[in-house]
Short mmCIF file of C-alpha atoms and ligand atoms in Angstrom, two decimals:
data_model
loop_
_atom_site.label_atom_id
_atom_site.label_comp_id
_atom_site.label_asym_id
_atom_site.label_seq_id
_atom_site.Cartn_x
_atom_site.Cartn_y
_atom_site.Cartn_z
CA UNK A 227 -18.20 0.07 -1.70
CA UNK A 228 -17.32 3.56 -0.99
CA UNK A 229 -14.63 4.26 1.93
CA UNK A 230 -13.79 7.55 3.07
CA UNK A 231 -11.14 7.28 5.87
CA UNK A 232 -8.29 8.68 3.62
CA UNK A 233 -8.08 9.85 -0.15
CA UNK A 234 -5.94 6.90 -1.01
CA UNK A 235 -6.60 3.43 1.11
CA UNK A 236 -4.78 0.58 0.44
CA UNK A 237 -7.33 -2.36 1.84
CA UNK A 238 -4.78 -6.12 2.06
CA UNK A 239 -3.79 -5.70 -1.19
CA UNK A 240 -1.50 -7.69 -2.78
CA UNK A 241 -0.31 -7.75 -6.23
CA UNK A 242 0.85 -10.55 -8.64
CA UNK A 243 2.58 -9.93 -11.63
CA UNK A 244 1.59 -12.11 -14.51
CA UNK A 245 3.88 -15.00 -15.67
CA UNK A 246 5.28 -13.82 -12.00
CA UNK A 247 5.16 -17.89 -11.12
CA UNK A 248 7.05 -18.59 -14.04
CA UNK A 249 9.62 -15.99 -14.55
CA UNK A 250 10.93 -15.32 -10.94
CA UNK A 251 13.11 -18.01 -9.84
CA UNK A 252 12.70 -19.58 -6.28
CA UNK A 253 10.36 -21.88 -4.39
CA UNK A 254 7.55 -19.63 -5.14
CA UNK A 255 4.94 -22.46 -4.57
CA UNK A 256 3.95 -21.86 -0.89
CA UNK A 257 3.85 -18.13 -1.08
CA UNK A 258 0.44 -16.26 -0.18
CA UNK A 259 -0.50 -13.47 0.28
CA UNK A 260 -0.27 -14.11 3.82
CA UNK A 261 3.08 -15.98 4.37
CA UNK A 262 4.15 -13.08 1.81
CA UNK A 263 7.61 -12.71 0.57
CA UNK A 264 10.62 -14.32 0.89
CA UNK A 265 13.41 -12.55 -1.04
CA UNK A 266 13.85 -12.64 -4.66
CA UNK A 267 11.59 -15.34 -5.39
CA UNK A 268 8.54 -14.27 -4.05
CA UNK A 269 5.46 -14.16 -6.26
CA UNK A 270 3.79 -11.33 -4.98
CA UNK A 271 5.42 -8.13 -5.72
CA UNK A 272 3.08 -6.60 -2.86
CA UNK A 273 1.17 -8.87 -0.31
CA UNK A 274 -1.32 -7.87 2.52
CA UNK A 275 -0.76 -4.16 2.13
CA UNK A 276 -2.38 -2.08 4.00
CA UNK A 277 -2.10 1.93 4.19
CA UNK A 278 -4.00 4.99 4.12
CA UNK A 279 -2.89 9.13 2.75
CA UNK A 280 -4.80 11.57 3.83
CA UNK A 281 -5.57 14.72 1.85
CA UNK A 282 -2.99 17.22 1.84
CA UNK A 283 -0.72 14.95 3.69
CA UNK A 284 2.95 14.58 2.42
CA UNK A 285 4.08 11.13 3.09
CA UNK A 286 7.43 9.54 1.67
CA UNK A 287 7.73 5.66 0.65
CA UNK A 288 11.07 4.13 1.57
CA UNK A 289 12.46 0.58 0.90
CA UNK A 290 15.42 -0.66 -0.80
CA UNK A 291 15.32 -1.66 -4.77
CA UNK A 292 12.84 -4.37 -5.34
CA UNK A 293 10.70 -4.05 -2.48
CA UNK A 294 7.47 -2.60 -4.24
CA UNK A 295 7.52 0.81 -4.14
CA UNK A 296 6.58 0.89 -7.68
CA UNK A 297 4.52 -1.42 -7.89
CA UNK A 298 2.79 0.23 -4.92
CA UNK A 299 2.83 3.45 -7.17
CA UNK A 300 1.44 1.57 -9.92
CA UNK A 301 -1.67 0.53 -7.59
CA UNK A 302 -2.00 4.33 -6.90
CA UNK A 303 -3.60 5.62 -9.86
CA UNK A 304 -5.00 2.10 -11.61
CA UNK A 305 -1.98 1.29 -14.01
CA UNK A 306 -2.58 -2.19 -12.65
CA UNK A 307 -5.51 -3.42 -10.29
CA UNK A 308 -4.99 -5.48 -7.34
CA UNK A 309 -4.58 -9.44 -7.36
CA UNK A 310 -6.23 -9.46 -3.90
CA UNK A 311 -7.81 -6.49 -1.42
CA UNK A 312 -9.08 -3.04 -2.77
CA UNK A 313 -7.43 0.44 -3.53
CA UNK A 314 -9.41 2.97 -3.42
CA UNK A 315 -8.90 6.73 -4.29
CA UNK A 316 -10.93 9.40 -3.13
CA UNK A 317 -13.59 7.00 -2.20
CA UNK A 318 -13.68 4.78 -5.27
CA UNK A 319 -12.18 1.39 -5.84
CA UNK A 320 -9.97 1.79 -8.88
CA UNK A 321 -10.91 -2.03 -10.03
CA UNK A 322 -14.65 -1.00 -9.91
CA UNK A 323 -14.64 2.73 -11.29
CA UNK A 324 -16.23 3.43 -14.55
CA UNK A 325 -13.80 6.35 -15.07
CA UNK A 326 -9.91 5.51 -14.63
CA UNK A 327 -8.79 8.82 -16.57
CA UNK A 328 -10.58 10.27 -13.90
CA UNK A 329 -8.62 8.83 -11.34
CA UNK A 330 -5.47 9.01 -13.42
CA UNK A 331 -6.01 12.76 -13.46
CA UNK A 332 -6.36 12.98 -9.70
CA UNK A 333 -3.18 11.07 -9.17
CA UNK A 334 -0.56 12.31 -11.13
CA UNK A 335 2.43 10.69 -11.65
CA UNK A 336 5.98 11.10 -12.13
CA UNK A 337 8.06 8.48 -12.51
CA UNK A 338 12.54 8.44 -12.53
CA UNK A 339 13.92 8.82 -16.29
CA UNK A 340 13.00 12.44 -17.11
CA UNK A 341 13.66 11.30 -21.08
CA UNK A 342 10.66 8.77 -20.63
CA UNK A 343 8.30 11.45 -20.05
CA UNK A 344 8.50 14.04 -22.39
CA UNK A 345 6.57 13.10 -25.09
CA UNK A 346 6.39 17.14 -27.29
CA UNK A 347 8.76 18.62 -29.08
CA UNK A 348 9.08 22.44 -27.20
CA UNK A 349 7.94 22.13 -23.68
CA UNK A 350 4.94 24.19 -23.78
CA UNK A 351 3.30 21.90 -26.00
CA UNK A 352 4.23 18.76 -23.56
CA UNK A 353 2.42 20.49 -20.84
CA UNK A 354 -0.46 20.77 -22.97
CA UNK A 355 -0.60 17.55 -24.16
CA UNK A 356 -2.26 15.66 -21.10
CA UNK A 357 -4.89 18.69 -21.35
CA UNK A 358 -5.12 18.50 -25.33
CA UNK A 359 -6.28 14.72 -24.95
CA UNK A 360 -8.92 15.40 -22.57
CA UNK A 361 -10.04 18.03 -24.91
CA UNK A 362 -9.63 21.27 -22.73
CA UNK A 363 -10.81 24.43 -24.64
CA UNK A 364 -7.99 26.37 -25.98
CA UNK A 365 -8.37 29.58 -24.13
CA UNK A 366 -8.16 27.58 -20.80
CA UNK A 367 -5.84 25.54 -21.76
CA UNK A 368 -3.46 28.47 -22.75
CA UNK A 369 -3.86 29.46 -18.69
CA UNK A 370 -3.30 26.60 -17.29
CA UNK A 371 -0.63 26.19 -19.26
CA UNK A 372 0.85 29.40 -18.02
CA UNK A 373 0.14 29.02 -14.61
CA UNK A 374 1.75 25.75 -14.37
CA UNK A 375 5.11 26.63 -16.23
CA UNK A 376 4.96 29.78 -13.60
CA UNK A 377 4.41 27.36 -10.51
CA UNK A 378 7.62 25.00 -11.85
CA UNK A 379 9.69 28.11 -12.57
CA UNK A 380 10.25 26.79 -16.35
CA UNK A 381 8.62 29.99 -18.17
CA UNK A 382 11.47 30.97 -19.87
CA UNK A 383 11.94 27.66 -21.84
CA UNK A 384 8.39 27.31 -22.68
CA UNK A 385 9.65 27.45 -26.78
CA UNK A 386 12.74 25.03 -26.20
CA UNK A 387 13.08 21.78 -27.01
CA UNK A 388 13.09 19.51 -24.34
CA UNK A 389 15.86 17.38 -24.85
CA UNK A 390 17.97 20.46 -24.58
CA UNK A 391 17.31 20.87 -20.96
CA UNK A 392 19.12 19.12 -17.57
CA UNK A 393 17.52 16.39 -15.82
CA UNK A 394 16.30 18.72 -13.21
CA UNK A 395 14.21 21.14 -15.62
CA UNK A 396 12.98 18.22 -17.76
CA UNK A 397 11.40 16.61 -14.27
CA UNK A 398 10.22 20.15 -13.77
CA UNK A 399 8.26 19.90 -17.32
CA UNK A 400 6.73 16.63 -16.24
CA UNK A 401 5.42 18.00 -13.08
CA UNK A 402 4.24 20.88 -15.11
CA UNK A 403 2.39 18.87 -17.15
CA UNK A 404 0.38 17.12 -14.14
CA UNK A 405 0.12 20.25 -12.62
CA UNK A 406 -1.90 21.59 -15.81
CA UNK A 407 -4.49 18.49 -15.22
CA UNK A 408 -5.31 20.30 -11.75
CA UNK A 409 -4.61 16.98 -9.86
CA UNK A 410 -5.55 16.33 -6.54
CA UNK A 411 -2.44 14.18 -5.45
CA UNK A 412 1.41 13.84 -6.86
CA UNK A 413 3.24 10.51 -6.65
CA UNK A 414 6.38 10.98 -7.51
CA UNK A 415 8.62 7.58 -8.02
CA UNK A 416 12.33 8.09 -7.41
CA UNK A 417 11.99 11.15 -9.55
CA UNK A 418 14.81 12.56 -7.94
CA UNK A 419 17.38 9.89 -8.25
CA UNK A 420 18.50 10.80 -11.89
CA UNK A 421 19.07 14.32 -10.70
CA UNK A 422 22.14 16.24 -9.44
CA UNK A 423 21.58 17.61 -6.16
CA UNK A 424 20.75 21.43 -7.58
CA UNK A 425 18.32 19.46 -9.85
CA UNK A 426 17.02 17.68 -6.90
CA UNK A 427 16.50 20.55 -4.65
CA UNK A 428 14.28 22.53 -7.48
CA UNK A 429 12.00 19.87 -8.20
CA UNK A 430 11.60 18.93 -4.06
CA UNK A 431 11.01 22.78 -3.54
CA UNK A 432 8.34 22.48 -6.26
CA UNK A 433 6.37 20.17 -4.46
CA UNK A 434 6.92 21.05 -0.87
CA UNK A 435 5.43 24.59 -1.93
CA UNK A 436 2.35 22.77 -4.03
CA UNK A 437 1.71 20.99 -0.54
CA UNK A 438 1.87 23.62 1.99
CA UNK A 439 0.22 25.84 -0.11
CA UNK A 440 -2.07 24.72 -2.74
CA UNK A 441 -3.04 21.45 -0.18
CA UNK A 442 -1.91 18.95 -2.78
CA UNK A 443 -1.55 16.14 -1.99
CA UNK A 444 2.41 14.48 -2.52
CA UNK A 445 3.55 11.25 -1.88
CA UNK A 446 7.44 10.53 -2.48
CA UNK A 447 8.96 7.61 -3.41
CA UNK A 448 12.92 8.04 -2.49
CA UNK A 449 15.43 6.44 -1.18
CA UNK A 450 17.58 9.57 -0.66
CA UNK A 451 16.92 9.82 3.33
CA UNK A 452 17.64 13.31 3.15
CA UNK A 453 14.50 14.33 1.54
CA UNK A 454 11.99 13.05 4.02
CA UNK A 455 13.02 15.57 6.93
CA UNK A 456 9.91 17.67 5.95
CA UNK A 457 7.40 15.31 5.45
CA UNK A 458 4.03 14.55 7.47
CA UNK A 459 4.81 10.70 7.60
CA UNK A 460 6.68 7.60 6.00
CA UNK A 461 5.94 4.15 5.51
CA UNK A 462 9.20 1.78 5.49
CA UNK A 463 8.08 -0.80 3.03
CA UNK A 464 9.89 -4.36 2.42
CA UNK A 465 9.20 -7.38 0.75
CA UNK A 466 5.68 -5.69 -0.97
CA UNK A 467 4.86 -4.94 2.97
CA UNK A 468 4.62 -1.84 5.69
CA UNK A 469 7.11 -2.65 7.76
CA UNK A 470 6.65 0.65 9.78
CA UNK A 471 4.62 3.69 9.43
CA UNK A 472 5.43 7.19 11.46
CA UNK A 473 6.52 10.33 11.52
CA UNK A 474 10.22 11.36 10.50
CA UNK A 475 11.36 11.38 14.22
CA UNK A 476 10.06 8.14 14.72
CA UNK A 477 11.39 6.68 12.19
CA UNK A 478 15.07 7.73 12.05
CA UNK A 479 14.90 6.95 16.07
CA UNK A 480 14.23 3.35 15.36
CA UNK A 481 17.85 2.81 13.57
CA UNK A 482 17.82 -0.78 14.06
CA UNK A 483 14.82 -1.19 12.23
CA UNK A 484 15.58 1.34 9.27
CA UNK A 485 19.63 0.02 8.66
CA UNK A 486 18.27 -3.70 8.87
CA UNK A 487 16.21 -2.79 5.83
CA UNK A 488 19.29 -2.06 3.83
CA UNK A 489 18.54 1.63 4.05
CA UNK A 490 20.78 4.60 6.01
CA UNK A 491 19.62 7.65 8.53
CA UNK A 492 20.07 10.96 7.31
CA UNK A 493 23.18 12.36 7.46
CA UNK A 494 22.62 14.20 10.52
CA UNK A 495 20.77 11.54 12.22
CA UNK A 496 23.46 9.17 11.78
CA UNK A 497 25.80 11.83 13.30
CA UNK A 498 23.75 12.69 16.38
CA UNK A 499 23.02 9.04 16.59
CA UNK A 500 26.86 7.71 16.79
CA UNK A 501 27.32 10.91 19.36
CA UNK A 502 24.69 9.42 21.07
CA UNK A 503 25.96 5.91 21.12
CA UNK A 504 29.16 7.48 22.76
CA UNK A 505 27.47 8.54 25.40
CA UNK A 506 26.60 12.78 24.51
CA UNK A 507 23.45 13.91 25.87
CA UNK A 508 22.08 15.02 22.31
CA UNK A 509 18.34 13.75 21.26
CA UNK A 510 17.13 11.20 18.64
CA UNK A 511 16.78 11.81 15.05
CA UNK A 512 18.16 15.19 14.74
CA UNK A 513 17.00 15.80 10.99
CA UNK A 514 18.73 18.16 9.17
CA UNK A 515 21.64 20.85 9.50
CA UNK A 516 18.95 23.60 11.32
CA UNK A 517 18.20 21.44 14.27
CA UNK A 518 21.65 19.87 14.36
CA UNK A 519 23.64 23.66 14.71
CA UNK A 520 20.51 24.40 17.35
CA UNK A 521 21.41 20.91 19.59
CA UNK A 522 24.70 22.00 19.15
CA UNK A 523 24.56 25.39 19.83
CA UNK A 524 22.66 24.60 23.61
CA UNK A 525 25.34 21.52 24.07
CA UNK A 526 28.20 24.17 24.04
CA UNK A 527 25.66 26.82 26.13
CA UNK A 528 25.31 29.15 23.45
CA UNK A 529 21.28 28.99 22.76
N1 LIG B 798 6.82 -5.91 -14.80
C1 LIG B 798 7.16 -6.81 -13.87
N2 LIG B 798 6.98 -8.13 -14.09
C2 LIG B 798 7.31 -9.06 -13.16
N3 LIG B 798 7.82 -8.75 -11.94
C3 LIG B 798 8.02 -7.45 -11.67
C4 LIG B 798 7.71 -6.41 -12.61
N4 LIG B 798 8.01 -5.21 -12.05
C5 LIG B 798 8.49 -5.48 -10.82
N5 LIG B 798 8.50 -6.82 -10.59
C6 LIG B 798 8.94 -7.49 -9.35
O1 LIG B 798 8.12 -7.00 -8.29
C7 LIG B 798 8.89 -6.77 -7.11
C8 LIG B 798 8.74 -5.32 -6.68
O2 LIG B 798 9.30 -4.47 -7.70
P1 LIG B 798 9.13 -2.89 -7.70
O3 LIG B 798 7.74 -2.55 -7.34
O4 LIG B 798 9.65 -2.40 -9.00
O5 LIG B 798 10.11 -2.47 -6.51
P2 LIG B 798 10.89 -1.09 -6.24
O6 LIG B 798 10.21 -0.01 -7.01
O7 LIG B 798 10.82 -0.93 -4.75
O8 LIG B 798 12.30 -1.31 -6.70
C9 LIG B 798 10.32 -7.17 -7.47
O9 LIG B 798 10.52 -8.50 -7.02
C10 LIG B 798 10.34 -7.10 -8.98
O10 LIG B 798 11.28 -8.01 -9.51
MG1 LIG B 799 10.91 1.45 -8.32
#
């Protein structure tokens, strides 16, 4: 079956590890897929999951370690296939398509340890490489090449060795090398959380600017709350389920819900919020410094 209500659709799926049973401790017997997940011993890494990303939407994936973000990732681009339900990526179910480098092309991903990704020995030739197994003609391959190191700023080290380069630059190869295989979407699992915060910043910048202008689209797996102020939407997974889908605003309004998860509000939504909570007129879920000097700034009559 064909669906087209969203590149990637996630249709109840749920997800089993195998030998899950058997190596996770815990009264796993009367888990389903329905009763889902009770802490550590649950059997289903991801259990009646249901979400949709639409194309050229940036949407960010938060939940604390463990609750199935990559695993969730995993489902994305048919590394595994779903114990129960259907994923399906720009309108094909990854357990029935006859092409999975096809999809895998279309969803490119990035995962956290820079090291476990770069596979050449300068980093021109490990943005090639995806593009030299799928047999890409030379000529074009030299330009996409190009136009990729170009996009990720890296142009300069195209003849270095990779291992020579910080965390940041070497995640800035990897995306290079999806880049080169023209994908349609970017997951990117906590490929920031390796990174110092300069490092961080240039490979964010990367893909905000691949979203808003080349319409690709990015999903980002984080839990650095920070980096979700400029996204379309997030889902607030736990326990392999959506807890709570919406946009940044709502999201960091709903504290409650997001610090009973184990996770924390953006810096300056957890500072507007305890202002709030003593009583100053100041809105929810100020994200970021920008709005926060601007509430400020008509607080104190100066706007
Ligand atoms: N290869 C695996 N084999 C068995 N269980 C796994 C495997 N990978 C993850 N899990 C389990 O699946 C659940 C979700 O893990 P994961 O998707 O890695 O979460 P997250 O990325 O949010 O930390 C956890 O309970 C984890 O222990
Ligand atoms: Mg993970």
């Amino acid at each position: 079956m064909e669906r087209t209500d969203g590149f990637i659709v996630f249709d109840n799926v749920s997800y089993e590890y195998p030998g899950a049973e058997e190596e996770i401790s815990g009264d796993v017997k009367n888990d389903t897929p329905e009763t889902g997940n009770t802490g550590a011993g649950r059997k289903y890494a991801v259990s009646g999951l249901n979400f949709h990303v639409n194309k050229g939407e940036f949407v960010c994936i938060l939940g604390r370690n463990g609750s199935g973000k990559s695993t969730i990732a995993r489902l994305m681009n048919a590394l595994i296939l779903p114990t129960e339900g259907h994923v399906y990526v720009d309108g094909e179910d990854t357990a029935e398509t006859k092409d999975l480098w096809e999809i895998r092309r279309k969803v490119g991903m990035c995962f956290q340890n820079p090291d476990n990704q770069i596979i050449a020995t300068s980093v021109e030739e490990d943005v090639a490489f995806g593009l030299e197994n799928i047999g890409v003609e030379r000529e074009e391959m030299i330009e996409r090449v190009n136009e990729a190191l170009r996009v990720c700023g890296i142009e300069k080290y195209r003849k270095t060795e990779p291992h020579l380069l910080s965390g940041g630059q070497k995640q800035r190869v990897a995306v290079a090398g999806i880049l080169a295989m023209k994908p349609s979407c970017i997951v990117l699992d906590e490929s920031t959380a390796m990174l110092d915060p300069k490092g961080r910043k240039s490979v964010l910048e990367i893909v905000t600017k691949l979203n808003k202008e080349d319409g690709i689209t990015v999903i980002l797996i984080t839990h650095h709350m920070d980096e979700t102020a400029g996204c379309d939407r997030i889902y607030l997974i736990n326990e392999g389920t959506v807890v709570k889908e919406g946009t940044p605003k709502e999201i960091f309004s709903d504290r409650d819900t997001v610090l009973g998860l184990g996770l924390e509000l953006p810096p300056t939504a957890e500072l507007f919020s305890r202002l709030k909570s003593e009583g100053v007129n100041v809105p929810d879920a100020v994200l970021g410094i920008d709005e926060g000097v601007s509430v400020l700034l008509n607080l104190a009559g100066k706007d």
